[in-house]
Amino acid sequence: MPLRPVQASPDQLKWVADPRGYQQALIVGDPAKPGMYAAHIRFPANLRIAPHFHPDERIVTVLSGTVHFGYGERFDEGRLRALPAGSVWTEPAGQPHFAWAKDGEVVLQVIGIGPSGTTATNP
């Protein structure tokens, strides 16, 4: 699906709760379908995201707050790196990773090419 023109201010985003404890606002595309997608993800303070991976490659930018992020198959505080607003990381396809909104609310922007999904490393 080709990229369509979108202009959206923060108050126009439609946030949807996810059962894993965060909220998501889809900007363009659909992660479940083939093609590019972009979404904002909002973690409440102290949310821990368990180790998992995705079938697609992703680029993530921290829009606000500081997220603690690490790569690996188990949640290991020693492998977390504090990434403040403006930081960027990549999530290669199949690369396990985990995160923690340790210091307060965090808002991220995720860009990927679907179809996407999430697989827990230790379900």
PDB file of C-alpha atoms in Angstrom:
ATOM      1  CA  MET A   1       0.000   0.000   0.000  1.00  0.00           C
ATOM      2  CA  PRO A   2       1.519   3.374  -0.959  1.00  0.00           C
ATOM      3  CA  LEU A   3       2.180   6.004   1.675  1.00  0.00           C
ATOM      4  CA  ARG A   4      -0.668   8.500   1.941  1.00  0.00           C
ATOM      5  CA  PRO A   5      -0.473  12.128   3.072  1.00  0.00           C
ATOM      6  CA  VAL A   6      -1.028  12.493   6.831  1.00  0.00           C
ATOM      7  CA  GLN A   7      -0.783  15.493   9.120  1.00  0.00           C
ATOM      8  CA  ALA A   8      -1.677  14.842  12.743  1.00  0.00           C
ATOM      9  CA  SER A   9      -1.061  16.892  15.854  1.00  0.00           C
ATOM     10  CA  PRO A  10      -0.728  15.015  19.170  1.00  0.00           C
ATOM     11  CA  ASP A  11      -4.334  15.796  20.170  1.00  0.00           C
ATOM     12  CA  GLN A  12      -5.585  14.043  16.998  1.00  0.00           C
ATOM     13  CA  LEU A  13      -3.927  10.704  17.741  1.00  0.00           C
ATOM     14  CA  LYS A  14      -6.279   7.844  18.629  1.00  0.00           C
ATOM     15  CA  TRP A  15      -4.677   5.891  21.458  1.00  0.00           C
ATOM     16  CA  VAL A  16      -5.721   2.238  21.845  1.00  0.00           C
ATOM     17  CA  ALA A  17      -4.912   0.184  24.958  1.00  0.00           C
ATOM     18  CA  ASP A  18      -2.874  -2.976  24.455  1.00  0.00           C
ATOM     19  CA  PRO A  19      -3.264  -5.930  26.861  1.00  0.00           C
ATOM     20  CA  ARG A  20       0.504  -5.810  27.503  1.00  0.00           C
ATOM     21  CA  GLY A  21       0.029  -2.552  29.434  1.00  0.00           C
ATOM     22  CA  TYR A  22       0.829   0.184  26.935  1.00  0.00           C
ATOM     23  CA  GLN A  23      -1.121   2.312  24.466  1.00  0.00           C
ATOM     24  CA  GLN A  24      -0.587   2.600  20.718  1.00  0.00           C
ATOM     25  CA  ALA A  25      -1.583   5.263  18.191  1.00  0.00           C
ATOM     26  CA  LEU A  26      -1.248   4.122  14.581  1.00  0.00           C
ATOM     27  CA  ILE A  27      -0.007   6.913  12.288  1.00  0.00           C
ATOM     28  CA  VAL A  28       0.112   5.163   8.897  1.00  0.00           C
ATOM     29  CA  GLY A  29      -0.203   1.632   7.584  1.00  0.00           C
ATOM     30  CA  ASP A  30      -1.202  -1.495   9.445  1.00  0.00           C
ATOM     31  CA  PRO A  31       1.441  -3.634  11.188  1.00  0.00           C
ATOM     32  CA  ALA A  32      -0.610  -6.763  10.456  1.00  0.00           C
ATOM     33  CA  LYS A  33      -0.461  -6.205   6.686  1.00  0.00           C
ATOM     34  CA  PRO A  34       2.383  -5.977   4.165  1.00  0.00           C
ATOM     35  CA  GLY A  35       3.915  -2.517   3.821  1.00  0.00           C
ATOM     36  CA  MET A  36       5.348   0.303   5.880  1.00  0.00           C
ATOM     37  CA  TYR A  37       3.744   1.330   9.146  1.00  0.00           C
ATOM     38  CA  ALA A  38       4.452   3.942  11.811  1.00  0.00           C
ATOM     39  CA  ALA A  39       2.990   4.127  15.292  1.00  0.00           C
ATOM     40  CA  HIS A  40       3.483   5.954  18.556  1.00  0.00           C
ATOM     41  CA  ILE A  41       3.701   3.768  21.650  1.00  0.00           C
ATOM     42  CA  ARG A  42       3.112   5.131  25.164  1.00  0.00           C
ATOM     43  CA  PHE A  43       4.466   3.231  28.171  1.00  0.00           C
ATOM     44  CA  PRO A  44       3.154   4.224  31.597  1.00  0.00           C
ATOM     45  CA  ALA A  45       5.707   4.736  34.363  1.00  0.00           C
ATOM     46  CA  ASN A  46       7.372   1.528  35.569  1.00  0.00           C
ATOM     47  CA  LEU A  47       6.032  -0.704  32.752  1.00  0.00           C
ATOM     48  CA  ARG A  48       8.381  -3.594  32.022  1.00  0.00           C
ATOM     49  CA  ILE A  49       8.240  -5.124  28.559  1.00  0.00           C
ATOM     50  CA  ALA A  50       9.308  -8.781  28.738  1.00  0.00           C
ATOM     51  CA  PRO A  51      11.824 -10.150  26.226  1.00  0.00           C
ATOM     52  CA  HIS A  52      10.299 -10.703  22.810  1.00  0.00           C
ATOM     53  CA  PHE A  53      11.068 -10.324  19.106  1.00  0.00           C
ATOM     54  CA  HIS A  54       9.331  -9.369  15.863  1.00  0.00           C
ATOM     55  CA  PRO A  55       9.461 -10.885  12.355  1.00  0.00           C
ATOM     56  CA  ASP A  56      10.080  -7.465  10.788  1.00  0.00           C
ATOM     57  CA  GLU A  57      12.890  -4.939  11.099  1.00  0.00           C
ATOM     58  CA  ARG A  58      12.074  -1.810  13.089  1.00  0.00           C
ATOM     59  CA  ILE A  59      13.551   1.585  13.865  1.00  0.00           C
ATOM     60  CA  VAL A  60      12.481   3.109  17.183  1.00  0.00           C
ATOM     61  CA  THR A  61      12.873   6.738  18.304  1.00  0.00           C
ATOM     62  CA  VAL A  62      12.292   7.980  21.851  1.00  0.00           C
ATOM     63  CA  LEU A  63       9.954  10.987  21.556  1.00  0.00           C
ATOM     64  CA  SER A  64       9.667  11.751  25.277  1.00  0.00           C
ATOM     65  CA  GLY A  65      10.865  10.348  28.574  1.00  0.00           C
ATOM     66  CA  THR A  66      13.725   7.927  29.113  1.00  0.00           C
ATOM     67  CA  VAL A  67      13.353   4.248  28.303  1.00  0.00           C
ATOM     68  CA  HIS A  68      15.748   1.594  29.543  1.00  0.00           C
ATOM     69  CA  PHE A  69      16.325  -0.817  26.652  1.00  0.00           C
ATOM     70  CA  GLY A  70      18.340  -3.996  26.195  1.00  0.00           C
ATOM     71  CA  TYR A  71      18.910  -6.877  23.806  1.00  0.00           C
ATOM     72  CA  GLY A  72      18.667 -10.485  24.975  1.00  0.00           C
ATOM     73  CA  GLU A  73      16.410 -13.442  25.636  1.00  0.00           C
ATOM     74  CA  ARG A  74      15.866 -12.682  29.327  1.00  0.00           C
ATOM     75  CA  PHE A  75      15.152  -9.469  31.228  1.00  0.00           C
ATOM     76  CA  ASP A  76      18.521  -8.450  32.661  1.00  0.00           C
ATOM     77  CA  GLU A  77      18.774  -5.043  34.361  1.00  0.00           C
ATOM     78  CA  GLY A  78      22.541  -5.153  33.843  1.00  0.00           C
ATOM     79  CA  ARG A  79      22.026  -5.092  30.060  1.00  0.00           C
ATOM     80  CA  LEU A  80      19.669  -2.111  30.055  1.00  0.00           C
ATOM     81  CA  ARG A  81      20.832   1.208  28.645  1.00  0.00           C
ATOM     82  CA  ALA A  82      19.034   4.457  29.524  1.00  0.00           C
ATOM     83  CA  LEU A  83      17.915   6.115  26.271  1.00  0.00           C
ATOM     84  CA  PRO A  84      16.502   9.654  26.693  1.00  0.00           C
ATOM     85  CA  ALA A  85      14.293  11.581  24.266  1.00  0.00           C
ATOM     86  CA  GLY A  86      15.970  11.837  20.868  1.00  0.00           C
ATOM     87  CA  SER A  87      17.625   8.413  21.147  1.00  0.00           C
ATOM     88  CA  VAL A  88      17.203   5.788  18.428  1.00  0.00           C
ATOM     89  CA  TRP A  89      17.653   2.022  18.300  1.00  0.00           C
ATOM     90  CA  THR A  90      17.039  -0.753  15.812  1.00  0.00           C
ATOM     91  CA  GLU A  91      15.222  -4.031  16.238  1.00  0.00           C
ATOM     92  CA  PRO A  92      16.526  -6.463  13.623  1.00  0.00           C
ATOM     93  CA  ALA A  93      14.054  -9.198  12.642  1.00  0.00           C
ATOM     94  CA  GLY A  94      14.198 -12.030  15.186  1.00  0.00           C
ATOM     95  CA  GLN A  95      16.390 -10.061  17.659  1.00  0.00           C
ATOM     96  CA  PRO A  96      15.098 -10.513  21.236  1.00  0.00           C
ATOM     97  CA  HIS A  97      14.863  -7.306  23.254  1.00  0.00           C
ATOM     98  CA  PHE A  98      13.207  -5.874  26.370  1.00  0.00           C
ATOM     99  CA  ALA A  99      12.437  -2.477  27.879  1.00  0.00           C
ATOM    100  CA  TRP A 100      11.489  -0.673  31.088  1.00  0.00           C
ATOM    101  CA  ALA A 101       9.860   2.732  31.595  1.00  0.00           C
ATOM    102  CA  LYS A 102      11.716   2.902  34.904  1.00  0.00           C
ATOM    103  CA  ASP A 103      11.732   6.666  35.450  1.00  0.00           C
ATOM    104  CA  GLY A 104       8.291   7.717  34.161  1.00  0.00           C
ATOM    105  CA  GLU A 105       6.071   7.735  31.096  1.00  0.00           C
ATOM    106  CA  VAL A 106       7.782   7.117  27.759  1.00  0.00           C
ATOM    107  CA  VAL A 107       6.533   7.802  24.233  1.00  0.00           C
ATOM    108  CA  LEU A 108       8.200   6.033  21.307  1.00  0.00           C
ATOM    109  CA  GLN A 109       7.814   6.110  17.551  1.00  0.00           C
ATOM    110  CA  VAL A 110       8.114   2.730  15.824  1.00  0.00           C
ATOM    111  CA  ILE A 111       8.601   2.398  12.062  1.00  0.00           C
ATOM    112  CA  GLY A 112       8.615  -0.998  10.377  1.00  0.00           C
ATOM    113  CA  ILE A 113       7.538  -2.957   7.331  1.00  0.00           C
ATOM    114  CA  GLY A 114       4.754  -5.459   7.978  1.00  0.00           C
ATOM    115  CA  PRO A 115       3.434  -7.916   8.387  1.00  0.00           C
ATOM    116  CA  SER A 116       4.595  -7.712  11.965  1.00  0.00           C
ATOM    117  CA  GLY A 117       3.861  -9.562  15.152  1.00  0.00           C
ATOM    118  CA  THR A 118       5.325 -10.239  18.578  1.00  0.00           C
ATOM    119  CA  THR A 119       6.767 -13.509  19.899  1.00  0.00           C
ATOM    120  CA  ALA A 120       7.702 -13.850  23.568  1.00  0.00           C
ATOM    121  CA  THR A 121      11.098 -15.462  24.161  1.00  0.00           C
ATOM    122  CA  ASN A 122       9.906 -17.259  27.323  1.00  0.00           C
ATOM    123  CA  PRO A 123       6.121 -17.549  27.057  1.00  0.00           C
TER     124      PRO A 123
END
